[in-house]
């Protein structure tokens, strides 16, 4: 049938390994790998590459010509407070979020994951730090602003 994965166990495998391999491989849907990078999961018919740290997304199959993306930047840190008990610093702004479709070719794309901004120290009037930008190819989500004092 179309989509079935054919296995040839004519290689000298111990019998128990062959049965285990056949049970696992024959019961999962075969999908060719078209790209790698990040942590790869599958859900709802999608193969998802998640980056929690900066890295590289590499397209290895020329039939992969576009990808859907979700790029989220780091949020801003909260501001410090000088007068404990009377006032608090403002919360940091959310990092920008961008979604869409991007044309790709068989190359490596740098992925930059923006970090969250630093919080203003307590007992000070220091504002929170801005969040870092997140970048995938030509797509840049801007980091959130730091909170006020």
mmCIF file of N, CA and C in Angstrom:
data_model
loop_
_atom_site.group_PDB
_atom_site.id
_atom_site.type_symbol
_atom_site.label_atom_id
_atom_site.label_comp_id
_atom_site.label_asym_id
_atom_site.label_seq_id
_atom_site.Cartn_x
_atom_site.Cartn_y
_atom_site.Cartn_z
ATOM 1 N N UNK A 1 0.837 -1.184 0.000
ATOM 2 C CA UNK A 1 0.000 0.000 0.000
ATOM 3 C C UNK A 1 0.879 1.243 0.000
ATOM 4 N N UNK A 2 0.331 2.301 -0.551
ATOM 5 C CA UNK A 2 1.073 3.565 -0.563
ATOM 6 C C UNK A 2 1.314 4.022 0.865
ATOM 7 N N UNK A 3 2.514 4.484 1.144
ATOM 8 C CA UNK A 3 2.838 4.988 2.473
ATOM 9 C C UNK A 3 3.383 3.940 3.421
ATOM 10 N N UNK A 4 3.301 2.626 3.050
ATOM 11 C CA UNK A 4 3.852 1.596 3.923
ATOM 12 C C UNK A 4 5.367 1.623 3.863
ATOM 13 N N UNK A 5 5.987 1.316 4.948
ATOM 14 C CA UNK A 5 7.442 1.264 5.014
ATOM 15 C C UNK A 5 7.863 -0.193 4.890
ATOM 16 N N UNK A 6 8.690 -0.488 3.906
ATOM 17 C CA UNK A 6 9.151 -1.856 3.687
ATOM 18 C C UNK A 6 10.470 -2.064 4.412
ATOM 19 N N UNK A 7 10.591 -3.166 5.130
ATOM 20 C CA UNK A 7 11.815 -3.491 5.851
ATOM 21 C C UNK A 7 12.368 -4.813 5.348
ATOM 22 N N UNK A 8 13.680 -4.886 5.228
ATOM 23 C CA UNK A 8 14.341 -6.115 4.840
ATOM 24 C C UNK A 8 15.274 -6.508 5.982
ATOM 25 N N UNK A 9 14.946 -7.602 6.676
ATOM 26 C CA UNK A 9 15.752 -8.039 7.809
ATOM 27 C C UNK A 9 16.706 -9.160 7.407
ATOM 28 N N UNK A 10 17.193 -9.122 6.170
ATOM 29 C CA UNK A 10 18.121 -10.157 5.744
ATOM 30 C C UNK A 10 19.506 -9.950 6.372
ATOM 31 N N UNK A 11 19.745 -8.796 6.963
ATOM 32 C CA UNK A 11 20.994 -8.567 7.683
ATOM 33 C C UNK A 11 20.954 -9.408 8.953
ATOM 34 N N UNK A 12 22.101 -9.781 9.483
ATOM 35 C CA UNK A 12 22.166 -10.674 10.640
ATOM 36 C C UNK A 12 21.867 -9.922 11.937
ATOM 37 N N UNK A 13 20.577 -9.713 12.223
ATOM 38 C CA UNK A 13 20.144 -9.129 13.491
ATOM 39 C C UNK A 13 19.730 -10.257 14.431
ATOM 40 N N UNK A 14 20.013 -10.145 15.715
ATOM 41 C CA UNK A 14 19.412 -11.105 16.644
ATOM 42 C C UNK A 14 17.889 -11.030 16.515
ATOM 43 N N UNK A 15 17.213 -12.132 16.682
ATOM 44 C CA UNK A 15 15.771 -12.210 16.455
ATOM 45 C C UNK A 15 14.999 -11.199 17.293
ATOM 46 N N UNK A 16 15.346 -11.029 18.565
ATOM 47 C CA UNK A 16 14.587 -10.101 19.409
ATOM 48 C C UNK A 16 14.742 -8.660 18.944
ATOM 49 N N UNK A 17 15.893 -8.263 18.481
ATOM 50 C CA UNK A 17 16.086 -6.904 17.981
ATOM 51 C C UNK A 17 15.275 -6.709 16.709
ATOM 52 N N UNK A 18 15.262 -7.708 15.831
ATOM 53 C CA UNK A 18 14.501 -7.599 14.589
ATOM 54 C C UNK A 18 13.020 -7.428 14.869
ATOM 55 N N UNK A 19 12.471 -8.208 15.781
ATOM 56 C CA UNK A 19 11.044 -8.083 16.106
ATOM 57 C C UNK A 19 10.738 -6.717 16.703
ATOM 58 N N UNK A 20 11.584 -6.231 17.578
ATOM 59 C CA UNK A 20 11.368 -4.932 18.214
ATOM 60 C C UNK A 20 11.434 -3.822 17.168
ATOM 61 N N UNK A 21 12.429 -3.884 16.282
ATOM 62 C CA UNK A 21 12.569 -2.860 15.249
ATOM 63 C C UNK A 21 11.368 -2.887 14.318
ATOM 64 N N UNK A 22 10.916 -4.079 13.923
ATOM 65 C CA UNK A 22 9.779 -4.188 13.020
ATOM 66 C C UNK A 22 8.518 -3.643 13.675
ATOM 67 N N UNK A 23 8.305 -3.946 14.942
ATOM 68 C CA UNK A 23 7.109 -3.468 15.637
ATOM 69 C C UNK A 23 7.091 -1.950 15.691
ATOM 70 N N UNK A 24 8.209 -1.340 15.988
ATOM 71 C CA UNK A 24 8.270 0.116 16.102
ATOM 72 C C UNK A 24 8.158 0.778 14.729
ATOM 73 N N UNK A 25 8.944 0.339 13.760
ATOM 74 C CA UNK A 25 9.001 1.028 12.484
ATOM 75 C C UNK A 25 7.748 0.849 11.640
ATOM 76 N N UNK A 26 7.118 -0.297 11.711
ATOM 77 C CA UNK A 26 5.942 -0.528 10.883
ATOM 78 C C UNK A 26 4.698 0.169 11.413
ATOM 79 N N UNK A 27 4.709 0.611 12.643
ATOM 80 C CA UNK A 27 3.519 1.209 13.222
ATOM 81 C C UNK A 27 3.606 2.732 13.343
ATOM 82 N N UNK A 28 4.606 3.344 12.750
ATOM 83 C CA UNK A 28 4.663 4.789 12.744
ATOM 84 C C UNK A 28 4.614 5.270 11.308
ATOM 85 N N UNK A 29 4.018 6.426 11.121
ATOM 86 C CA UNK A 29 3.912 6.970 9.764
ATOM 87 C C UNK A 29 5.289 7.427 9.299
ATOM 88 N N UNK A 30 5.642 7.050 8.110
ATOM 89 C CA UNK A 30 6.930 7.441 7.557
ATOM 90 C C UNK A 30 6.818 8.835 6.940
ATOM 91 N N UNK A 31 7.638 9.756 7.419
ATOM 92 C CA UNK A 31 7.717 11.094 6.840
ATOM 93 C C UNK A 31 9.191 11.406 6.636
ATOM 94 N N UNK A 32 9.585 11.729 5.430
ATOM 95 C CA UNK A 32 10.999 12.037 5.214
ATOM 96 C C UNK A 32 11.402 13.309 5.957
ATOM 97 N N UNK A 33 12.634 13.329 6.419
ATOM 98 C CA UNK A 33 13.161 14.517 7.088
ATOM 99 C C UNK A 33 13.524 15.527 6.012
ATOM 100 N N UNK A 34 12.995 16.739 6.157
ATOM 101 C CA UNK A 34 13.252 17.788 5.176
ATOM 102 C C UNK A 34 14.131 18.892 5.739
ATOM 103 N N UNK A 35 14.211 18.976 7.062
ATOM 104 C CA UNK A 35 15.015 20.016 7.711
ATOM 105 C C UNK A 35 15.365 19.535 9.108
ATOM 106 N N UNK A 36 16.402 20.149 9.696
ATOM 107 C CA UNK A 36 16.723 19.826 11.071
ATOM 108 C C UNK A 36 17.169 21.083 11.808
ATOM 109 N N UNK A 37 17.134 20.983 13.128
ATOM 110 C CA UNK A 37 17.501 22.096 13.992
ATOM 111 C C UNK A 37 16.449 22.286 15.067
ATOM 112 N N UNK A 38 16.878 22.661 16.251
ATOM 113 C CA UNK A 38 15.952 22.831 17.366
ATOM 114 C C UNK A 38 15.455 21.493 17.871
ATOM 115 N N UNK A 39 14.432 21.524 18.705
ATOM 116 C CA UNK A 39 13.772 20.327 19.203
ATOM 117 C C UNK A 39 12.596 20.033 18.284
ATOM 118 N N UNK A 40 12.558 18.838 17.704
ATOM 119 C CA UNK A 40 11.549 18.506 16.705
ATOM 120 C C UNK A 40 10.440 17.669 17.337
ATOM 121 N N UNK A 41 9.201 18.126 17.145
ATOM 122 C CA UNK A 41 8.015 17.390 17.585
ATOM 123 C C UNK A 41 7.025 17.378 16.421
ATOM 124 N N UNK A 42 5.996 16.549 16.544
ATOM 125 C CA UNK A 42 4.951 16.515 15.533
ATOM 126 C C UNK A 42 3.604 16.656 16.198
ATOM 127 N N UNK A 43 2.728 17.451 15.569
ATOM 128 C CA UNK A 43 1.391 17.668 16.098
ATOM 129 C C UNK A 43 0.484 18.156 14.979
ATOM 130 N N UNK A 44 -0.698 17.590 14.886
ATOM 131 C CA UNK A 44 -1.689 18.043 13.915
ATOM 132 C C UNK A 44 -1.200 18.032 12.476
ATOM 133 N N UNK A 45 -0.350 17.067 12.127
ATOM 134 C CA UNK A 45 0.158 16.987 10.773
ATOM 135 C C UNK A 45 1.348 17.892 10.494
ATOM 136 N N UNK A 46 1.800 18.608 11.506
ATOM 137 C CA UNK A 46 2.959 19.490 11.354
ATOM 138 C C UNK A 46 4.188 18.888 12.008
ATOM 139 N N UNK A 47 5.347 19.125 11.421
ATOM 140 C CA UNK A 47 6.624 18.836 12.067
ATOM 141 C C UNK A 47 7.117 20.186 12.573
ATOM 142 N N UNK A 48 7.288 20.307 13.890
ATOM 143 C CA UNK A 48 7.575 21.584 14.542
ATOM 144 C C UNK A 48 9.013 21.591 15.038
ATOM 145 N N UNK A 49 9.758 22.639 14.697
ATOM 146 C CA UNK A 49 11.137 22.834 15.154
ATOM 147 C C UNK A 49 11.102 23.976 16.167
ATOM 148 N N UNK A 50 11.338 23.662 17.443
ATOM 149 C CA UNK A 50 11.270 24.657 18.516
ATOM 150 C C UNK A 50 12.673 24.998 18.979
ATOM 151 N N UNK A 51 12.970 26.285 19.060
ATOM 152 C CA UNK A 51 14.273 26.763 19.522
ATOM 153 C C UNK A 51 14.076 27.506 20.834
ATOM 154 N N UNK A 52 14.666 27.002 21.912
ATOM 155 C CA UNK A 52 14.648 27.682 23.207
ATOM 156 C C UNK A 52 15.956 28.418 23.447
ATOM 157 N N UNK A 53 16.897 28.212 22.568
ATOM 158 C CA UNK A 53 18.186 28.907 22.574
ATOM 159 C C UNK A 53 18.562 29.126 21.108
ATOM 160 N N UNK A 54 19.465 30.042 20.866
ATOM 161 C CA UNK A 54 19.883 30.327 19.494
ATOM 162 C C UNK A 54 20.488 29.082 18.861
ATOM 163 N N UNK A 55 20.348 28.954 17.553
ATOM 164 C CA UNK A 55 20.861 27.786 16.852
ATOM 165 C C UNK A 55 20.737 27.963 15.352
ATOM 166 N N UNK A 56 20.632 26.835 14.643
ATOM 167 C CA UNK A 56 20.562 26.845 13.183
ATOM 168 C C UNK A 56 19.423 25.948 12.715
ATOM 169 N N UNK A 57 18.631 26.438 11.773
ATOM 170 C CA UNK A 57 17.591 25.668 11.101
ATOM 171 C C UNK A 57 18.106 25.390 9.699
ATOM 172 N N UNK A 58 18.289 24.111 9.366
ATOM 173 C CA UNK A 58 18.893 23.744 8.093
ATOM 174 C C UNK A 58 17.908 22.958 7.242
ATOM 175 N N UNK A 59 17.624 23.472 6.057
ATOM 176 C CA UNK A 59 16.759 22.786 5.093
ATOM 177 C C UNK A 59 17.643 21.865 4.265
ATOM 178 N N UNK A 60 17.290 20.562 4.220
ATOM 179 C CA UNK A 60 18.106 19.590 3.482
ATOM 180 C C UNK A 60 17.378 18.980 2.288
ATOM 181 N N UNK A 61 16.091 19.276 2.145
ATOM 182 C CA UNK A 61 15.311 18.717 1.047
ATOM 183 C C UNK A 61 14.832 19.864 0.153
ATOM 184 N N UNK A 62 15.228 19.882 -1.103
ATOM 185 C CA UNK A 62 14.837 20.984 -1.981
ATOM 186 C C UNK A 62 13.341 21.069 -2.253
ATOM 187 N N UNK A 63 12.583 20.022 -1.908
ATOM 188 C CA UNK A 63 11.131 20.106 -2.094
ATOM 189 C C UNK A 63 10.466 20.930 -0.997
ATOM 190 N N UNK A 64 11.200 21.234 0.071
ATOM 191 C CA UNK A 64 10.674 22.120 1.112
ATOM 192 C C UNK A 64 10.953 23.550 0.654
ATOM 193 N N UNK A 65 9.909 24.241 0.217
ATOM 194 C CA UNK A 65 10.092 25.574 -0.369
ATOM 195 C C UNK A 65 9.528 26.700 0.492
ATOM 196 N N UNK A 66 8.749 26.373 1.512
ATOM 197 C CA UNK A 66 8.245 27.415 2.415
ATOM 198 C C UNK A 66 7.973 26.808 3.784
ATOM 199 N N UNK A 67 8.052 27.652 4.814
ATOM 200 C CA UNK A 67 7.757 27.230 6.182
ATOM 201 C C UNK A 67 6.837 28.256 6.832
ATOM 202 N N UNK A 68 5.983 27.783 7.719
ATOM 203 C CA UNK A 68 5.200 28.681 8.555
ATOM 204 C C UNK A 68 6.032 28.948 9.805
ATOM 205 N N UNK A 69 6.017 30.179 10.290
ATOM 206 C CA UNK A 69 6.844 30.513 11.449
ATOM 207 C C UNK A 69 6.037 31.230 12.521
ATOM 208 N N UNK A 70 6.537 31.105 13.738
ATOM 209 C CA UNK A 70 6.070 31.870 14.900
ATOM 210 C C UNK A 70 7.346 32.306 15.601
ATOM 211 N N UNK A 71 7.622 33.603 15.604
ATOM 212 C CA UNK A 71 8.833 34.140 16.219
ATOM 213 C C UNK A 71 8.406 35.043 17.370
ATOM 214 N N UNK A 72 8.895 34.754 18.574
ATOM 215 C CA UNK A 72 8.539 35.525 19.769
ATOM 216 C C UNK A 72 9.809 36.072 20.409
ATOM 217 N N UNK A 73 9.826 37.373 20.675
ATOM 218 C CA UNK A 73 10.983 38.019 21.286
ATOM 219 C C UNK A 73 10.890 37.963 22.810
ATOM 220 N N UNK A 74 12.017 38.273 23.477
ATOM 221 C CA UNK A 74 12.054 38.283 24.932
ATOM 222 C C UNK A 74 11.265 39.457 25.505
ATOM 223 N N UNK A 75 10.605 39.233 26.625
ATOM 224 C CA UNK A 75 9.847 40.294 27.296
ATOM 225 C C UNK A 75 10.767 41.188 28.115
ATOM 226 N N UNK A 76 10.324 42.417 28.362
ATOM 227 C CA UNK A 76 11.101 43.359 29.165
ATOM 228 C C UNK A 76 11.041 43.013 30.644
ATOM 229 N N UNK A 77 12.106 43.383 31.376
ATOM 230 C CA UNK A 77 12.150 43.153 32.816
ATOM 231 C C UNK A 77 11.360 44.223 33.563
ATOM 232 N N UNK A 78 10.827 43.874 34.724
ATOM 233 C CA UNK A 78 10.092 44.836 35.544
ATOM 234 C C UNK A 78 11.026 45.866 36.169
ATOM 235 N N UNK A 79 10.491 47.066 36.416
ATOM 236 C CA UNK A 79 11.285 48.135 37.017
ATOM 237 C C UNK A 79 11.458 47.952 38.514
ATOM 238 N N UNK A 80 12.499 48.557 39.061
ATOM 239 C CA UNK A 80 12.763 48.497 40.499
ATOM 240 C C UNK A 80 11.859 49.451 41.265
ATOM 241 N N UNK A 81 11.848 49.332 42.597
ATOM 242 C CA UNK A 81 11.054 50.208 43.444
ATOM 243 C C UNK A 81 11.914 50.738 44.575
ATOM 244 N N UNK A 82 11.869 52.045 44.793
ATOM 245 C CA UNK A 82 12.708 52.638 45.832
ATOM 246 C C UNK A 82 11.989 52.668 47.178
ATOM 247 N N UNK A 83 10.713 52.949 47.148
ATOM 248 C CA UNK A 83 9.954 53.109 48.379
ATOM 249 C C UNK A 83 9.151 51.860 48.676
ATOM 250 N N UNK A 84 9.769 50.883 49.327
ATOM 251 C CA UNK A 84 9.081 49.631 49.645
ATOM 252 C C UNK A 84 7.820 49.924 50.439
ATOM 253 N N UNK A 85 6.744 49.316 50.042
ATOM 254 C CA UNK A 85 5.478 49.487 50.740
ATOM 255 C C UNK A 85 4.625 50.604 50.169
ATOM 256 N N UNK A 86 5.182 51.489 49.369
ATOM 257 C CA UNK A 86 4.405 52.608 48.832
ATOM 258 C C UNK A 86 4.204 52.537 47.325
ATOM 259 N N UNK A 87 5.218 52.108 46.622
ATOM 260 C CA UNK A 87 5.135 52.086 45.162
ATOM 261 C C UNK A 87 5.932 50.902 44.632
ATOM 262 N N UNK A 88 5.525 50.458 43.492
ATOM 263 C CA UNK A 88 6.240 49.351 42.846
ATOM 264 C C UNK A 88 6.610 49.755 41.438
ATOM 265 N N UNK A 89 7.659 49.139 40.939
ATOM 266 C CA UNK A 89 8.048 49.388 39.555
ATOM 267 C C UNK A 89 7.048 48.777 38.597
ATOM 268 N N UNK A 90 6.985 49.329 37.395
ATOM 269 C CA UNK A 90 6.069 48.820 36.380
ATOM 270 C C UNK A 90 6.566 47.515 35.783
ATOM 271 N N UNK A 91 5.636 46.739 35.302
ATOM 272 C CA UNK A 91 5.987 45.486 34.643
ATOM 273 C C UNK A 91 6.587 45.729 33.271
ATOM 274 N N UNK A 92 7.418 44.821 32.823
ATOM 275 C CA UNK A 92 8.014 44.925 31.492
ATOM 276 C C UNK A 92 7.009 44.571 30.415
ATOM 277 N N UNK A 93 7.237 45.126 29.236
ATOM 278 C CA UNK A 93 6.352 44.861 28.108
ATOM 279 C C UNK A 93 6.604 43.488 27.496
ATOM 280 N N UNK A 94 5.570 42.957 26.876
ATOM 281 C CA UNK A 94 5.693 41.660 26.204
ATOM 282 C C UNK A 94 6.602 41.776 24.995
ATOM 283 N N UNK A 95 7.308 40.706 24.691
ATOM 284 C CA UNK A 95 8.110 40.668 23.467
ATOM 285 C C UNK A 95 7.207 40.570 22.257
ATOM 286 N N UNK A 96 7.661 41.102 21.142
ATOM 287 C CA UNK A 96 6.884 41.043 19.914
ATOM 288 C C UNK A 96 6.689 39.618 19.433
ATOM 289 N N UNK A 97 5.602 39.385 18.689
ATOM 290 C CA UNK A 97 5.292 38.064 18.155
ATOM 291 C C UNK A 97 4.916 38.228 16.689
ATOM 292 N N UNK A 98 5.544 37.460 15.833
ATOM 293 C CA UNK A 98 5.271 37.513 14.398
ATOM 294 C C UNK A 98 4.951 36.118 13.883
ATOM 295 N N UNK A 99 3.973 36.012 12.995
ATOM 296 C CA UNK A 99 3.640 34.744 12.353
ATOM 297 C C UNK A 99 3.540 34.978 10.848
ATOM 298 N N UNK A 100 3.690 33.931 10.079
ATOM 299 C CA UNK A 100 3.552 34.048 8.637
ATOM 300 C C UNK A 100 4.167 32.870 7.929
ATOM 301 N N UNK A 101 4.399 33.040 6.650
ATOM 302 C CA UNK A 101 5.015 32.016 5.811
ATOM 303 C C UNK A 101 6.246 32.631 5.158
ATOM 304 N N UNK A 102 7.327 31.861 5.109
ATOM 305 C CA UNK A 102 8.589 32.336 4.551
ATOM 306 C C UNK A 102 9.089 31.350 3.506
ATOM 307 N N UNK A 103 9.481 31.858 2.340
ATOM 308 C CA UNK A 103 10.091 31.008 1.313
ATOM 309 C C UNK A 103 11.486 30.601 1.781
ATOM 310 N N UNK A 104 11.823 29.318 1.609
ATOM 311 C CA UNK A 104 13.139 28.815 2.023
ATOM 312 C C UNK A 104 13.778 28.030 0.878
ATOM 313 N N UNK A 105 15.094 27.907 0.969
ATOM 314 C CA UNK A 105 15.856 27.068 0.049
ATOM 315 C C UNK A 105 16.735 26.138 0.883
ATOM 316 N N UNK A 106 17.471 25.267 0.242
ATOM 317 C CA UNK A 106 18.290 24.280 0.951
ATOM 318 C C UNK A 106 19.573 24.904 1.490
ATOM 319 N N UNK A 107 19.444 25.690 2.545
ATOM 320 C CA UNK A 107 20.586 26.327 3.208
ATOM 321 C C UNK A 107 20.347 26.315 4.716
ATOM 322 N N UNK A 108 21.341 26.787 5.462
ATOM 323 C CA UNK A 108 21.226 26.904 6.919
ATOM 324 C C UNK A 108 20.788 28.327 7.270
ATOM 325 N N UNK A 109 19.811 28.436 8.160
ATOM 326 C CA UNK A 109 19.305 29.729 8.618
ATOM 327 C C UNK A 109 19.659 29.900 10.090
ATOM 328 N N UNK A 110 20.231 31.037 10.420
ATOM 329 C CA UNK A 110 20.550 31.322 11.815
ATOM 330 C C UNK A 110 19.268 31.697 12.550
ATOM 331 N N UNK A 111 19.110 31.133 13.746
ATOM 332 C CA UNK A 111 17.970 31.447 14.609
ATOM 333 C C UNK A 111 18.529 32.084 15.872
ATOM 334 N N UNK A 112 18.047 33.278 16.187
ATOM 335 C CA UNK A 112 18.457 33.971 17.411
ATOM 336 C C UNK A 112 17.248 34.067 18.329
ATOM 337 N N UNK A 113 17.400 33.570 19.548
ATOM 338 C CA UNK A 113 16.313 33.614 20.525
ATOM 339 C C UNK A 113 16.606 34.748 21.506
ATOM 340 N N UNK A 114 15.716 35.737 21.528
ATOM 341 C CA UNK A 114 15.887 36.889 22.414
ATOM 342 C C UNK A 114 15.607 36.521 23.859
ATOM 343 N N UNK A 115 16.478 36.979 24.760
ATOM 344 C CA UNK A 115 16.302 36.697 26.192
ATOM 345 C C UNK A 115 15.424 37.768 26.823
ATOM 346 N N UNK A 116 14.862 37.443 27.953
ATOM 347 C CA UNK A 116 14.068 38.414 28.707
ATOM 348 C C UNK A 116 14.957 39.479 29.317
ATOM 349 N N UNK A 117 14.398 40.672 29.496
ATOM 350 C CA UNK A 117 15.151 41.774 30.084
ATOM 351 C C UNK A 117 15.391 41.562 31.573
ATOM 352 N N UNK A 118 16.444 42.170 32.095
ATOM 353 C CA UNK A 118 16.750 42.066 33.524
ATOM 354 C C UNK A 118 15.811 42.959 34.322
ATOM 355 N N UNK A 119 15.478 42.514 35.504
ATOM 356 C CA UNK A 119 14.610 43.301 36.387
ATOM 357 C C UNK A 119 15.409 44.408 37.054
ATOM 358 N N UNK A 120 14.755 45.534 37.302
ATOM 359 C CA UNK A 120 15.393 46.592 38.073
ATOM 360 C C UNK A 120 15.573 46.114 39.510
ATOM 361 N N UNK A 121 16.717 46.374 40.132
ATOM 362 C CA UNK A 121 16.946 45.909 41.502
ATOM 363 C C UNK A 121 15.958 46.541 42.492
ATOM 364 N N UNK A 122 15.593 45.784 43.520
ATOM 365 C CA UNK A 122 14.714 46.347 44.542
ATOM 366 C C UNK A 122 15.465 47.443 45.292
ATOM 367 N N UNK A 123 14.729 48.358 45.907
ATOM 368 C CA UNK A 123 15.274 49.499 46.650
ATOM 369 C C UNK A 123 16.080 50.442 45.763
ATOM 370 N N UNK A 124 15.723 50.497 44.473
ATOM 371 C CA UNK A 124 16.364 51.437 43.550
ATOM 372 C C UNK A 124 15.294 52.044 42.652
ATOM 373 N N UNK A 125 15.695 53.004 41.882
ATOM 374 C CA UNK A 125 14.779 53.568 40.877
ATOM 375 C C UNK A 125 15.264 53.213 39.477
ATOM 376 N N UNK A 126 15.848 52.042 39.335
ATOM 377 C CA UNK A 126 16.375 51.589 38.049
ATOM 378 C C UNK A 126 15.249 50.931 37.244
ATOM 379 N N UNK A 127 15.150 51.332 35.970
ATOM 380 C CA UNK A 127 14.128 50.729 35.115
ATOM 381 C C UNK A 127 14.562 49.315 34.719
ATOM 382 N N UNK A 128 13.600 48.504 34.305
ATOM 383 C CA UNK A 128 13.913 47.156 33.837
ATOM 384 C C UNK A 128 14.568 47.195 32.469
ATOM 385 N N UNK A 129 15.360 46.171 32.169
ATOM 386 C CA UNK A 129 16.031 46.084 30.867
ATOM 387 C C UNK A 129 15.089 45.630 29.776
ATOM 388 N N UNK A 130 15.378 46.049 28.565
ATOM 389 C CA UNK A 130 14.592 45.623 27.405
ATOM 390 C C UNK A 130 14.845 44.152 27.099
ATOM 391 N N UNK A 131 13.830 43.489 26.560
ATOM 392 C CA UNK A 131 13.994 42.119 26.114
ATOM 393 C C UNK A 131 14.756 42.084 24.804
ATOM 394 N N UNK A 132 15.377 40.947 24.512
ATOM 395 C CA UNK A 132 16.150 40.797 23.283
ATOM 396 C C UNK A 132 15.292 40.455 22.081
ATOM 397 N N UNK A 133 15.753 40.869 20.912
ATOM 398 C CA UNK A 133 15.064 40.537 19.666
ATOM 399 C C UNK A 133 15.257 39.059 19.346
ATOM 400 N N UNK A 134 14.240 38.447 18.720
ATOM 401 C CA UNK A 134 14.349 37.091 18.191
ATOM 402 C C UNK A 134 14.325 37.189 16.677
ATOM 403 N N UNK A 135 15.214 36.408 16.016
ATOM 404 C CA UNK A 135 15.372 36.525 14.562
ATOM 405 C C UNK A 135 15.368 35.149 13.919
ATOM 406 N N UNK A 136 14.627 35.033 12.818
ATOM 407 C CA UNK A 136 14.682 33.851 11.957
ATOM 408 C C UNK A 136 14.774 34.362 10.524
ATOM 409 N N UNK A 137 15.903 34.137 9.879
ATOM 410 C CA UNK A 137 16.159 34.620 8.524
ATOM 411 C C UNK A 137 15.973 36.138 8.488
ATOM 412 N N UNK A 138 15.025 36.621 7.699
ATOM 413 C CA UNK A 138 14.788 38.066 7.590
ATOM 414 C C UNK A 138 13.694 38.551 8.536
ATOM 415 N N UNK A 139 13.195 37.670 9.382
ATOM 416 C CA UNK A 139 12.087 37.994 10.285
ATOM 417 C C UNK A 139 12.660 38.375 11.655
ATOM 418 N N UNK A 140 12.328 39.572 12.147
ATOM 419 C CA UNK A 140 12.809 40.019 13.461
ATOM 420 C C UNK A 140 11.633 40.462 14.321
ATOM 421 N N UNK A 141 11.456 39.775 15.452
ATOM 422 C CA UNK A 141 10.470 40.184 16.461
ATOM 423 C C UNK A 141 11.222 41.017 17.502
ATOM 424 N N UNK A 142 10.700 42.193 17.805
ATOM 425 C CA UNK A 142 11.373 43.140 18.690
ATOM 426 C C UNK A 142 11.093 42.828 20.152
ATOM 427 N N UNK A 143 12.146 42.901 20.981
ATOM 428 C CA UNK A 143 12.023 42.641 22.414
ATOM 429 C C UNK A 143 11.137 43.673 23.099
ATOM 430 N N UNK A 144 10.511 43.261 24.193
ATOM 431 C CA UNK A 144 9.627 44.145 24.952
ATOM 432 C C UNK A 144 10.422 45.192 25.725
ATOM 433 N N UNK A 145 9.781 46.308 26.007
ATOM 434 C CA UNK A 145 10.421 47.395 26.751
ATOM 435 C C UNK A 145 10.493 47.091 28.230
ATOM 436 N N UNK A 146 11.545 47.616 28.876
ATOM 437 C CA UNK A 146 11.695 47.444 30.317
ATOM 438 C C UNK A 146 10.658 48.256 31.077
ATOM 439 N N UNK A 147 10.290 47.766 32.255
ATOM 440 C CA UNK A 147 9.293 48.444 33.083
ATOM 441 C C UNK A 147 9.861 49.701 33.730
ATOM 442 N N UNK A 148 8.969 50.644 34.014
ATOM 443 C CA UNK A 148 9.366 51.900 34.665
ATOM 444 C C UNK A 148 9.619 51.719 36.147
ATOM 445 N N UNK A 149 10.116 52.782 36.769
ATOM 446 C CA UNK A 149 10.421 52.724 38.199
ATOM 447 C C UNK A 149 9.294 53.285 39.020
#
